[in-house]
Coordinates of C-alpha atoms in Angstrom, one line a residue:
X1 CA 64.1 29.5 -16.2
X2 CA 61.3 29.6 -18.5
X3 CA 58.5 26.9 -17.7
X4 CA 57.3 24.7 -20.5
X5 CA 53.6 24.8 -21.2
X6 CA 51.6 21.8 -20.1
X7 CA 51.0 18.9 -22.5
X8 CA 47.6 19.6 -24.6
X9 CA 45.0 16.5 -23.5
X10 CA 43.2 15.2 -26.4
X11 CA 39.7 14.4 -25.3
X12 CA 40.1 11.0 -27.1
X13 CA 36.9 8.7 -28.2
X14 CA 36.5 5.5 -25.8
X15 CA 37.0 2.2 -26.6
X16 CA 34.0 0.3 -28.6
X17 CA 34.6 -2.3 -26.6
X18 CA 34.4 0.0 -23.1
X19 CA 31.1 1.3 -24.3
X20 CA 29.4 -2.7 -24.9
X21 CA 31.4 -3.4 -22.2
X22 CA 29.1 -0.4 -20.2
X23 CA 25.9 -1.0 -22.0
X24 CA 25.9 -5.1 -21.0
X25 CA 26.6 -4.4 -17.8
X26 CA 23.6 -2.0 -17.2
X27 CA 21.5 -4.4 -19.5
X28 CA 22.0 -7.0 -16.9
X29 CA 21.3 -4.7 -14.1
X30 CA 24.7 -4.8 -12.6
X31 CA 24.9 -1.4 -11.7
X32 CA 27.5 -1.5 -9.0
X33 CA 30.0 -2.3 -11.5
X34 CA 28.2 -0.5 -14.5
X35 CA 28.4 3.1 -12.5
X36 CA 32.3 2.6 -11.8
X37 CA 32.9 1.6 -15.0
X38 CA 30.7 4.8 -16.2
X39 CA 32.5 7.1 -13.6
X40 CA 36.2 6.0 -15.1
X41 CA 34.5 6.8 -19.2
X42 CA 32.8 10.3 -17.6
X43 CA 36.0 11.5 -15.8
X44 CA 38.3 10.2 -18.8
X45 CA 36.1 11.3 -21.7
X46 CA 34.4 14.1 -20.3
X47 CA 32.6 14.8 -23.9
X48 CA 31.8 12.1 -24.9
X49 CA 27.7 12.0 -24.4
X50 CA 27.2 8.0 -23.6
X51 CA 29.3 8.1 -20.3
X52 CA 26.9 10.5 -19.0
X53 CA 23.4 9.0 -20.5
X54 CA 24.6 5.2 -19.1
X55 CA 25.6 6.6 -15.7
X56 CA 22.3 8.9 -15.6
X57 CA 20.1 6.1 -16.2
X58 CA 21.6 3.7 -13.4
X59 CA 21.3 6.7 -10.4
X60 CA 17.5 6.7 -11.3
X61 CA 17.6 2.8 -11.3
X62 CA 19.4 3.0 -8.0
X63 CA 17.1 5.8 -6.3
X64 CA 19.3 8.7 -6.6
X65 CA 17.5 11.1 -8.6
X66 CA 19.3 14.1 -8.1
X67 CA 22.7 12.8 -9.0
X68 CA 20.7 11.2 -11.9
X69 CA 19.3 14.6 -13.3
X70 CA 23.1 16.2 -13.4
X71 CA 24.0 12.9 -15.4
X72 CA 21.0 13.0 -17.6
X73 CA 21.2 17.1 -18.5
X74 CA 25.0 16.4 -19.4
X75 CA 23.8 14.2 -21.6
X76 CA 21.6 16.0 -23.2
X77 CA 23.6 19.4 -23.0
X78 CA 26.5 16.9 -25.1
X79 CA 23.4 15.5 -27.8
X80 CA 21.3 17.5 -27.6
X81 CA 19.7 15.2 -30.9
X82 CA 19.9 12.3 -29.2
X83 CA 16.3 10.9 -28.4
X84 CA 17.2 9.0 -25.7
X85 CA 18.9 11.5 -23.7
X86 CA 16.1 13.5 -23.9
X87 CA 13.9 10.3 -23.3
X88 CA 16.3 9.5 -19.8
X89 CA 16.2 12.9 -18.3
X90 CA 12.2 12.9 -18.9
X91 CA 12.0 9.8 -16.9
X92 CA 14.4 11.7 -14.2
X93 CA 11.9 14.7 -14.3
X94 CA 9.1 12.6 -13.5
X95 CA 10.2 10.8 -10.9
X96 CA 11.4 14.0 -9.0
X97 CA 7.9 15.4 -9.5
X98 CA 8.7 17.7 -12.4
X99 CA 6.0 16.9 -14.3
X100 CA 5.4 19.8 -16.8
X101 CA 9.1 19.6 -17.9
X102 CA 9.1 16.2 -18.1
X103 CA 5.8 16.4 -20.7
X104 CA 8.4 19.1 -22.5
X105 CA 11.6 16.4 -22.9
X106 CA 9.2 13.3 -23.8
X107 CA 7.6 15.6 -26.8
X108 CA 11.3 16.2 -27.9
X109 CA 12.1 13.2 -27.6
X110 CA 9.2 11.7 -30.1
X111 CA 10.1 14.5 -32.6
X112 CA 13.4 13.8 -32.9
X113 CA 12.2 10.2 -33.1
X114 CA 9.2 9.9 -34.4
X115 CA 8.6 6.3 -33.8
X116 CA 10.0 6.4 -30.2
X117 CA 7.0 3.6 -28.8
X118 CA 8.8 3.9 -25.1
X119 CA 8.7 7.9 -24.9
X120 CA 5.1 7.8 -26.4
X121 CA 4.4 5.0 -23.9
X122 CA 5.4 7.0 -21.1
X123 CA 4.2 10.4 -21.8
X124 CA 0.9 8.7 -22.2
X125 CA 1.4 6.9 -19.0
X126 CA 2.2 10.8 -17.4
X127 CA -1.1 12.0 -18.8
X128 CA -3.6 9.5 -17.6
X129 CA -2.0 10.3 -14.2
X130 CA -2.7 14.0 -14.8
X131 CA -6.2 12.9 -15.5
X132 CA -5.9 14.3 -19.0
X133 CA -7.5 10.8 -20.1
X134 CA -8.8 11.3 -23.9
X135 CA -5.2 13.1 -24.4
X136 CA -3.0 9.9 -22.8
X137 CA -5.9 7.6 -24.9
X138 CA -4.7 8.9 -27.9
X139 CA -1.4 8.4 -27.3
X140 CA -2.0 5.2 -26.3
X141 CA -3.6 4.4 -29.5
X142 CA -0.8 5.4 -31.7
X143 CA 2.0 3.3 -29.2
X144 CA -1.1 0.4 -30.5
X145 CA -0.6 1.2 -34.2
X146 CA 3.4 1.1 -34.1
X147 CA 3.5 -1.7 -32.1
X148 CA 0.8 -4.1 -32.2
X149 CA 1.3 -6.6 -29.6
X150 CA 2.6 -4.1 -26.9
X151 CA -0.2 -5.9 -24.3
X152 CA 0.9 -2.9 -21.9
X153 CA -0.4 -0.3 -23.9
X154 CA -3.3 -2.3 -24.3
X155 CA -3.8 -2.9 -20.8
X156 CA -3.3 0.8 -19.5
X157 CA -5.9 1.9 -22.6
X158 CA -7.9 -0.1 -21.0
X159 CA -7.4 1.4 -18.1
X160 CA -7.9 4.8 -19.7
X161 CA -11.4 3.7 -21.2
X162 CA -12.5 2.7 -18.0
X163 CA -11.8 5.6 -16.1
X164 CA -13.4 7.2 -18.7
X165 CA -16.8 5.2 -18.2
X166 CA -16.7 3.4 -21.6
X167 CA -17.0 -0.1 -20.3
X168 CA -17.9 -1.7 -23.2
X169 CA -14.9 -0.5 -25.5
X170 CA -12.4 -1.5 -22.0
X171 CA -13.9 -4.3 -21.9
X172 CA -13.2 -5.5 -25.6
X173 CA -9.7 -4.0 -25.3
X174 CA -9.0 -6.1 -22.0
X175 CA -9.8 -9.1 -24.2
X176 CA -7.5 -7.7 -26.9
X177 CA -5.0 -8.0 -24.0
X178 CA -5.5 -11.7 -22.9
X179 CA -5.6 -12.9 -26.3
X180 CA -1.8 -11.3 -26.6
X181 CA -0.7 -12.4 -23.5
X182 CA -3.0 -14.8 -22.3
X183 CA -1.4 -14.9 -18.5
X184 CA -1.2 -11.7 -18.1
X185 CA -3.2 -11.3 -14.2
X186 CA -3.5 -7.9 -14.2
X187 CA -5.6 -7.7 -17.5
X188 CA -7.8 -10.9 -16.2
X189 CA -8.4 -8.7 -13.1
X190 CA -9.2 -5.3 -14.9
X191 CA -11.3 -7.0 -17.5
X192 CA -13.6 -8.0 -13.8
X193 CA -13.6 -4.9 -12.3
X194 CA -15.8 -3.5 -16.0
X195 CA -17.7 -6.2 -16.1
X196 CA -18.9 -5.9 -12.7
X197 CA -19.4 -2.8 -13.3
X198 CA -21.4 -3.6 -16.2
X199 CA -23.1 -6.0 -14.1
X200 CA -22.1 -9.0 -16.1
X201 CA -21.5 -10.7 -12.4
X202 CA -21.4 -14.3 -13.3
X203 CA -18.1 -13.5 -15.9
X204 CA -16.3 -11.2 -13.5
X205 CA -16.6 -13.8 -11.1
X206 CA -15.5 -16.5 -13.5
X207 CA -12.5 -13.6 -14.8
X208 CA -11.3 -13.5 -11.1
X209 CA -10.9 -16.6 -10.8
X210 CA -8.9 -17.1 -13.7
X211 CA -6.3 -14.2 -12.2
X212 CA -6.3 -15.9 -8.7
X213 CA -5.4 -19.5 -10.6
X214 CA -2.9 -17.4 -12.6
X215 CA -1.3 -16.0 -9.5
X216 CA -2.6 -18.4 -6.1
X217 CA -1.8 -14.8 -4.1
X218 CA -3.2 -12.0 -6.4
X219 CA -4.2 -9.4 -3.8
X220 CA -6.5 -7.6 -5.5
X221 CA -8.4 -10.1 -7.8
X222 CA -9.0 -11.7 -4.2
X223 CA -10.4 -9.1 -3.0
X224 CA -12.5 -7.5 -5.9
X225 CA -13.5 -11.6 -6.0
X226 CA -14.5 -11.1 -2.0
X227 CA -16.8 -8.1 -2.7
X228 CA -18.7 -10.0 -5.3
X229 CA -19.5 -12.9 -3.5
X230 CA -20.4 -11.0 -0.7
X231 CA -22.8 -8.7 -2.5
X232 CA -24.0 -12.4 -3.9
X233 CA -24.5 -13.7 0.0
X234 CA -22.2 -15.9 -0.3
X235 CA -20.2 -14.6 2.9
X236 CA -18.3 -18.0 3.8
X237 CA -16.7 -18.3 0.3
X238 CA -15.8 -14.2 0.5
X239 CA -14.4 -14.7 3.9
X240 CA -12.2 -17.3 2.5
X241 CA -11.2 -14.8 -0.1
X242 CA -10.4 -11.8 2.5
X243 CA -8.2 -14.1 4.8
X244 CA -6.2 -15.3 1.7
X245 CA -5.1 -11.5 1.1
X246 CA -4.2 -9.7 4.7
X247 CA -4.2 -6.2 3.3
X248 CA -5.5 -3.2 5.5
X249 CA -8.7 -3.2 3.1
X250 CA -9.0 -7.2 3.1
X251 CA -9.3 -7.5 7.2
X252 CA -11.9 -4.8 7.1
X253 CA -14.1 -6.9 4.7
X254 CA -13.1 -9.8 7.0
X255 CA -14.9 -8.6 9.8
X256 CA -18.1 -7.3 7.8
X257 CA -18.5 -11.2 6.7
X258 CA -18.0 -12.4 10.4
X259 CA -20.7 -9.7 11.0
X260 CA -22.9 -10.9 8.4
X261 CA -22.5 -14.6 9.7
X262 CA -23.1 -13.3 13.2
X263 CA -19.6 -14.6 14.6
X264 CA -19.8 -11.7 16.6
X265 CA -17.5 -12.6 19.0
X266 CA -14.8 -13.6 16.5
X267 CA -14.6 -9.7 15.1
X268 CA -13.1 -8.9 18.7
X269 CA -11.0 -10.8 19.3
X270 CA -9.4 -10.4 15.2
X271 CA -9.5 -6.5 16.3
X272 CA -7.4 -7.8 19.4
X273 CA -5.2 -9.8 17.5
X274 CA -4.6 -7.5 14.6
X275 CA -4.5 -4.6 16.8
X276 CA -0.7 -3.9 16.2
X277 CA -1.0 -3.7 12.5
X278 CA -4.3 -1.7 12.1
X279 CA -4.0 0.7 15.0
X280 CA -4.4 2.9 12.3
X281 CA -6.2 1.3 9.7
X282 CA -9.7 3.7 9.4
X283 CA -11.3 0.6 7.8
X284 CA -11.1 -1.0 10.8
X285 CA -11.8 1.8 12.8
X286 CA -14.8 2.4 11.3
X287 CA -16.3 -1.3 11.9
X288 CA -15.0 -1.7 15.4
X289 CA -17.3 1.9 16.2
X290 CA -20.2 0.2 14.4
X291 CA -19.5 -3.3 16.5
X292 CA -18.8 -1.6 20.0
X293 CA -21.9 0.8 19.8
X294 CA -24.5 -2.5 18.6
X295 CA -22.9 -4.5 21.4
X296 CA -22.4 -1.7 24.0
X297 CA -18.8 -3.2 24.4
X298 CA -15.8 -1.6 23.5
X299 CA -13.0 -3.5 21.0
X300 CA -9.2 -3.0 21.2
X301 CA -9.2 -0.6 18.7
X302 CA -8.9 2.6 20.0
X303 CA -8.4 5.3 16.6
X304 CA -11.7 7.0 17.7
X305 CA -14.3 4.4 19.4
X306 CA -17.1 7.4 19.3
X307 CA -17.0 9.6 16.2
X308 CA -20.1 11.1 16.3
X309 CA -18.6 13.0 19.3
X310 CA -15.9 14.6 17.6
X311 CA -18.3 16.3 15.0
X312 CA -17.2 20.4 15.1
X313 CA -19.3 23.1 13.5
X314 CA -18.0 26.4 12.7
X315 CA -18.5 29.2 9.9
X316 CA -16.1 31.3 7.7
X317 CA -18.1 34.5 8.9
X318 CA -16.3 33.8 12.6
X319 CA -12.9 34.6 10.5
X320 CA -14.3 37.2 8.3
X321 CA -16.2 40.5 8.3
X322 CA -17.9 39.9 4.6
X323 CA -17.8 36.3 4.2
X324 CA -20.1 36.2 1.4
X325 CA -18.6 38.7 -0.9
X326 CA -15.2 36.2 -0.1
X327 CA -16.8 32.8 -0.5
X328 CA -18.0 34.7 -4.1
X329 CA -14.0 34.8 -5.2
X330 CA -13.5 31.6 -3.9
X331 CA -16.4 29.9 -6.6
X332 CA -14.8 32.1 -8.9
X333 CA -11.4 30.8 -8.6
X334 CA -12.4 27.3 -8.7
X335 CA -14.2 27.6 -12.0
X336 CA -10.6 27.3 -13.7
X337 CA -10.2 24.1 -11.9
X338 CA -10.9 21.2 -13.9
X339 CA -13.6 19.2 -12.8
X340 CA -15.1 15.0 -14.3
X341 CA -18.5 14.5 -13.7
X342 CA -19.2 11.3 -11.9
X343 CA -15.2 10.3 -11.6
X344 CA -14.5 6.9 -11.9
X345 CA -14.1 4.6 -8.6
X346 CA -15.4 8.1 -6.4
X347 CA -18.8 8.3 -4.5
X348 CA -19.9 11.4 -6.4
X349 CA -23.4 10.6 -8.4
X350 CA -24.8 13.5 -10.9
X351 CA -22.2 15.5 -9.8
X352 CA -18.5 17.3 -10.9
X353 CA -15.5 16.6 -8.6
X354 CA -12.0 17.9 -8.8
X355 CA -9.0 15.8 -8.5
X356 CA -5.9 17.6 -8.2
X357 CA -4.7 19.1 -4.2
X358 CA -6.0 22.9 -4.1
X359 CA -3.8 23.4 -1.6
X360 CA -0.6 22.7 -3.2
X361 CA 0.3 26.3 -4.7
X362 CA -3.1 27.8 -3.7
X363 CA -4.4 31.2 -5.5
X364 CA -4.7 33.9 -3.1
X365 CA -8.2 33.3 -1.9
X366 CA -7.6 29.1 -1.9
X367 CA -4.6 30.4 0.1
X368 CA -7.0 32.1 2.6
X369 CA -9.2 29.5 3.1
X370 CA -6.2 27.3 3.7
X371 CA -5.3 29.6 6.9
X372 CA -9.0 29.4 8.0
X373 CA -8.7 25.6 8.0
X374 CA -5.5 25.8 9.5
X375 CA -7.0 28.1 12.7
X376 CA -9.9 25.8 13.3
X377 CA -7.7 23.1 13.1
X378 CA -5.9 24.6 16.1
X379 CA -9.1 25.6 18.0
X380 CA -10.1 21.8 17.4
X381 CA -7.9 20.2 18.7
X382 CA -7.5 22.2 21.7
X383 CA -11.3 21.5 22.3
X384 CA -9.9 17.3 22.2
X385 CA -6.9 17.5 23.4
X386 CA -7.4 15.5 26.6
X387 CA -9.3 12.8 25.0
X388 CA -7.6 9.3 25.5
X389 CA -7.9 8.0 21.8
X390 CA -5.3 7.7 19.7
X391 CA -7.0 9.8 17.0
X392 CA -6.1 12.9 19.2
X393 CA -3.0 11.3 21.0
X394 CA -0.9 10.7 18.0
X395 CA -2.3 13.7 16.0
X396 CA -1.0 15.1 13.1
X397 CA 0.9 18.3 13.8
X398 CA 2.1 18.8 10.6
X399 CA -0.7 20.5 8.2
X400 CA -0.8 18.5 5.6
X401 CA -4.1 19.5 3.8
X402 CA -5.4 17.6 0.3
X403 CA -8.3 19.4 -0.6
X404 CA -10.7 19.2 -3.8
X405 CA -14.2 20.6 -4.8
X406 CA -17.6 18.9 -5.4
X407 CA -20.7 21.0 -7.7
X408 CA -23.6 18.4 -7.4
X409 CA -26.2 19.4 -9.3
X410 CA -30.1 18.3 -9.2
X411 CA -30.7 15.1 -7.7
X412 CA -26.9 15.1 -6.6
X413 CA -25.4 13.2 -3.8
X414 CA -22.7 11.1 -2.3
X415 CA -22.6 7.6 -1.5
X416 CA -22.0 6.8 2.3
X417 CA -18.2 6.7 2.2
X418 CA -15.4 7.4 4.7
X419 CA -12.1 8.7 3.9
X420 CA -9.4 5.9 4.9
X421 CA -6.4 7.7 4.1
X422 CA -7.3 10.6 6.1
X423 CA -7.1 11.2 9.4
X424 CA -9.1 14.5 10.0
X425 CA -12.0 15.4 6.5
X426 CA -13.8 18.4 6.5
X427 CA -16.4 20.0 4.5
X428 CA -16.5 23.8 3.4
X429 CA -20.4 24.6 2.1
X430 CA -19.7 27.4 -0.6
X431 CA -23.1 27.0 -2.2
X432 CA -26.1 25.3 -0.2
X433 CA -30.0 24.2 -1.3
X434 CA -32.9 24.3 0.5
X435 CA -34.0 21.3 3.1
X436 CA -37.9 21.4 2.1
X437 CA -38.6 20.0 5.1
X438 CA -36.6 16.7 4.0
X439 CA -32.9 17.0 4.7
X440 CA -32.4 17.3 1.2
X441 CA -28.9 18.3 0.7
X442 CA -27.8 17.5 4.4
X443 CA -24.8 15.7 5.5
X444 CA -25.3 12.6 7.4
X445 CA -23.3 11.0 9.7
X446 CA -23.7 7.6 11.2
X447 CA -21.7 3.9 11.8
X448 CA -23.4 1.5 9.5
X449 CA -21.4 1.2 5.8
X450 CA -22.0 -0.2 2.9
X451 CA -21.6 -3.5 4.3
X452 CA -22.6 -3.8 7.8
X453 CA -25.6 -1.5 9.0
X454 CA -28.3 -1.8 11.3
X455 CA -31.8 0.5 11.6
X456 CA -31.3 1.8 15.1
X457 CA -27.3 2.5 14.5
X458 CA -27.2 6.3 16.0
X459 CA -27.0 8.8 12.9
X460 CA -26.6 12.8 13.2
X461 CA -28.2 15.0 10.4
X462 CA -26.9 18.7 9.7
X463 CA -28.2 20.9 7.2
X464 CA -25.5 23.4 6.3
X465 CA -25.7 27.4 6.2
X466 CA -23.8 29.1 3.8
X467 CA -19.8 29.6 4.9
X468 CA -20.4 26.2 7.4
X469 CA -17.4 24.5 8.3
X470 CA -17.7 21.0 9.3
X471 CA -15.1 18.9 10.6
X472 CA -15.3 14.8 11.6
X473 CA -12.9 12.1 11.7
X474 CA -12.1 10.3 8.6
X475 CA -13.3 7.3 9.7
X476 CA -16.7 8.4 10.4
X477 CA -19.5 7.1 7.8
X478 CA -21.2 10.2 6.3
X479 CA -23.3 10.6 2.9
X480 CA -25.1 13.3 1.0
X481 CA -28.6 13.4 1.0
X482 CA -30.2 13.8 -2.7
X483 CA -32.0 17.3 -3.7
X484 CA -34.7 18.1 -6.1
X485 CA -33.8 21.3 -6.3
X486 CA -32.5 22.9 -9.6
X487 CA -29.7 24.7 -8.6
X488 CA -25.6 23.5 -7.5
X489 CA -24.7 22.7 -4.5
X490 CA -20.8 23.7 -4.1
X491 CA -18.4 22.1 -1.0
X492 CA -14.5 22.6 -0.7
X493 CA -13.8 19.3 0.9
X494 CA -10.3 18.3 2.4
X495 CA -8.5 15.6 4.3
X496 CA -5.6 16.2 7.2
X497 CA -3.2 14.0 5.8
X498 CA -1.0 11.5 8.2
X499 CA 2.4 11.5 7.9
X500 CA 2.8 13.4 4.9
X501 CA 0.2 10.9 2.6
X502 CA -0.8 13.6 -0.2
X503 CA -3.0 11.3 -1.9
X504 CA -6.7 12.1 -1.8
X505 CA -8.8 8.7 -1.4
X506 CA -12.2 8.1 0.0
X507 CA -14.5 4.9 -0.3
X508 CA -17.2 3.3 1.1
X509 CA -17.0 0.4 3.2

């Protein structure tokens, strides 16, 4: 008997009312219900392209990216002249890291809508994180002109400006900001930072403290508020702004007031009390080496109570026959790295400094000097390995390396700064000057920071050769000295990363 052939199924349009019904329910962030309603219009209308954008957008809401890009590309695969497909799988792309691609979906999304302010808004956001700053300002700037009282845009040009060193136009564009949204914290707090450092002290003080009566609990305008009255002398009133934020970098400044004050006794036992939370703050590591050296007395905190001790020298010519004709190719593959002179919020003064990780897809000689790293590493911690602290107890196994370069040129240096996200920093001389018989262009290592020091604090000077490799722990003070000579002084610099942390930060403290 001859079968009959199956029923055609029309892939029919859904219901107007299914696709409000959809749309309201992701508007007011019901997503449990949103995505099975979604699911039932994917699986019924499997052509239909808003199923998939809806249900794409509420796995990246929910923090499942993966599942969200398979949404998103369906979407776009079904209109592929629909902006904000194209504008939802960008977002998806970014998030998962993708960042070139997602800079290549934004861009079609603005040109098949021209005016698109949110796709504009984020591709600009994208670029200032990629440090392409004047590109993400103009973008910026065009988001302004399409929508004027966008007091986002506003705000993260502002941000732009400022990373860019042009106080004076962030500071009239932070203004711009409060005037549109006049309690907008964030902006009150920015517009301090510039004019502090424009050293207009007396209005960033008086801007803080409109953010902190804005928001009673504003982290950050407490502390940035702290530091200022500290620098002022006025250590009582910062140490009443430190307390109010308990942040790893708050507690930190908390003890350099009790130091200033002399309530010497009050640092230990805070150390002793906060010792569960900050075992491995650096910050606090750093202060409690300064304290237990001054007061020959150790503190609870036990990161690294003597890091002057676990200074290691070593050259690339121990790895390499011709080190010199190799640390040539490695200068020459880091002049297609993009370098800022004096980068915003870093320690680096008449000087270039890179930013992104060179050791996240290395060329082939970055690659090499990677492995180098990676051998000392080994030999260094075999050398420490039955030392008690926690710094080589609970060490990081795992290599994670972010590494960047530094060309100072004449009359270059680096602040005294240590390197809190860290764990291990080390310092690859690629280019050295000469000492004179002054240091100049030495490292130096010592206890006292920014904000606690003392003349007699123990301090160890090394003027590098050529190919040096210096290791130290990250929370170990250290500083450039300044040079008169007129030629570059070139370092590969790096961090050993704690549990997988792969963002490069350094400060002084």
């Amino acid at each position: 008997m001859k079968k009959k052939p199956l029923p055609v199924i029309r892939n029919l349009e859904p219901q107007r009312s299914e696709l409000n019904t959809l749309l309201e329910l992701y508007q007011n962030k019901r997503y449990e219900d949103a995505e099975k309603l979604a699911l039932i219009l994917t699986g019924k209308f499997q052509t239909h392209p808003f199923g998939w954008k809806v249900l794409g957008a509420i796995l990246n809401q929910t923090g499942r990216l993966s599942e969200g890009l398979i949404a998103c590309q369906k979407s776009v695969e079904l209109a592929p002249e629909n902006a904000e497909a194209h504008y939802n799988l960008g977002v998806t792309l970014k998030e998962l890291g993708r960042l070139e691609e997602a800079e290549e979906i934004y861009k079609k999304a603005i040109m098949l809508k021209p005016n698109y302010i949110l796709a504009q808004f984020n591709l600009a956001n994208m670029l200032k994180e990629l440090d392409r700053l004047e590109e993400s300002e103009e973008i910026y700037k065009k988001v302004i002109v399409l929508k004027p009282d966008f007091h986002d845009a506003y705000n993260n040009l502002g941000n732009t400006l400022q990373e860019l060193s042009r106080l004076e136009e962030a500071e009239e564009i932070y203004k711009k900001v409060i005037v549109l949204k006049p309690d907008f914290h964030d902006a009150y707090n920015n517009l301090g930072i510039t004019l502090k450092e424009l050293s207009k002290l007396e209005e960033a003080e008086e801007i803080y403290s409109k953010a902190i009566n804005l928001k009673p609990s504003f982290a950050k305008a407490l502390l940035n508020r702290g530091q200022l009255l500290f620098d002022k002398g006025e250590f009582e009133a910062a140490l009443s702004d430190f307390d109010l934020c308990n942040t790893e970098s708050s507690r930190a400044c908390s003890l350099s007031c009790l130091y200033a004050i002399g309530r010497i006794e009050d640092i230990y036992k805070r150390i002793e009390a906060d010792y569960q939370i900050d075992s491995e703050n650096l910050r606090v590591a750093a202060i409690a080496s300064f304290i237990s050296e001054r007061e020959k007395k150790d503190t609870a905190h036990n990161f690294c109570k003597n890091p002057l001790e676990f200074i290691h020298f070593s050259n690339i010519s121990n790895h390499l026959e011709d080190s010199n004709l190799f640390i040539e190719q490695v200068i020459g593959e880091l002049r297609n790295v993009k370098t800022i002179w004096e980068p915003y919020n870093k320690t680096t003064l008449k000087g270039f400094q890179s930013k992104i990780n060179l050791f996240e897809n290395p060329l082939e000689k970055m690659s090499y000097l990677k492995s180098i790293i990676i051998n000392e590493l080994d030999l260094y911690h075999s050398r420490f390995k039955n030392e008690s602290c926690s710094y080589i107890q609970k060490w990081p196994f795992k290599k994670n390396l972010f590494g960047w370069h530094v060309i100072l040129k004449q009359q270059g240096n680096q602040k005294v700064h240590i390197h809190p996200s860290g764990w291990l920093s080390g310092v690859i001389y690629l280019k050295v000057v000469p000492s004179l018989g002054k240091d100049e262009g030495s490292i130096e290592f010592g206890l006292s920071g920014k904000r606690y020091s003392h003349v007699d604090s123990p301090k160890i000077i090394h003027q590098p050769k050529l190919g040096d490799i210096v290791f130290f722990p990250s929370s170990l003070h250290h500083r450039t000295i300044p040079f008169n000579t007129d030629t570059d002084r070139i370092i590969v610099s790096f961090d050993l990363m704690p549990k997988g942390n792969q963002k490069q930060g350094y400060e002084s403290n």
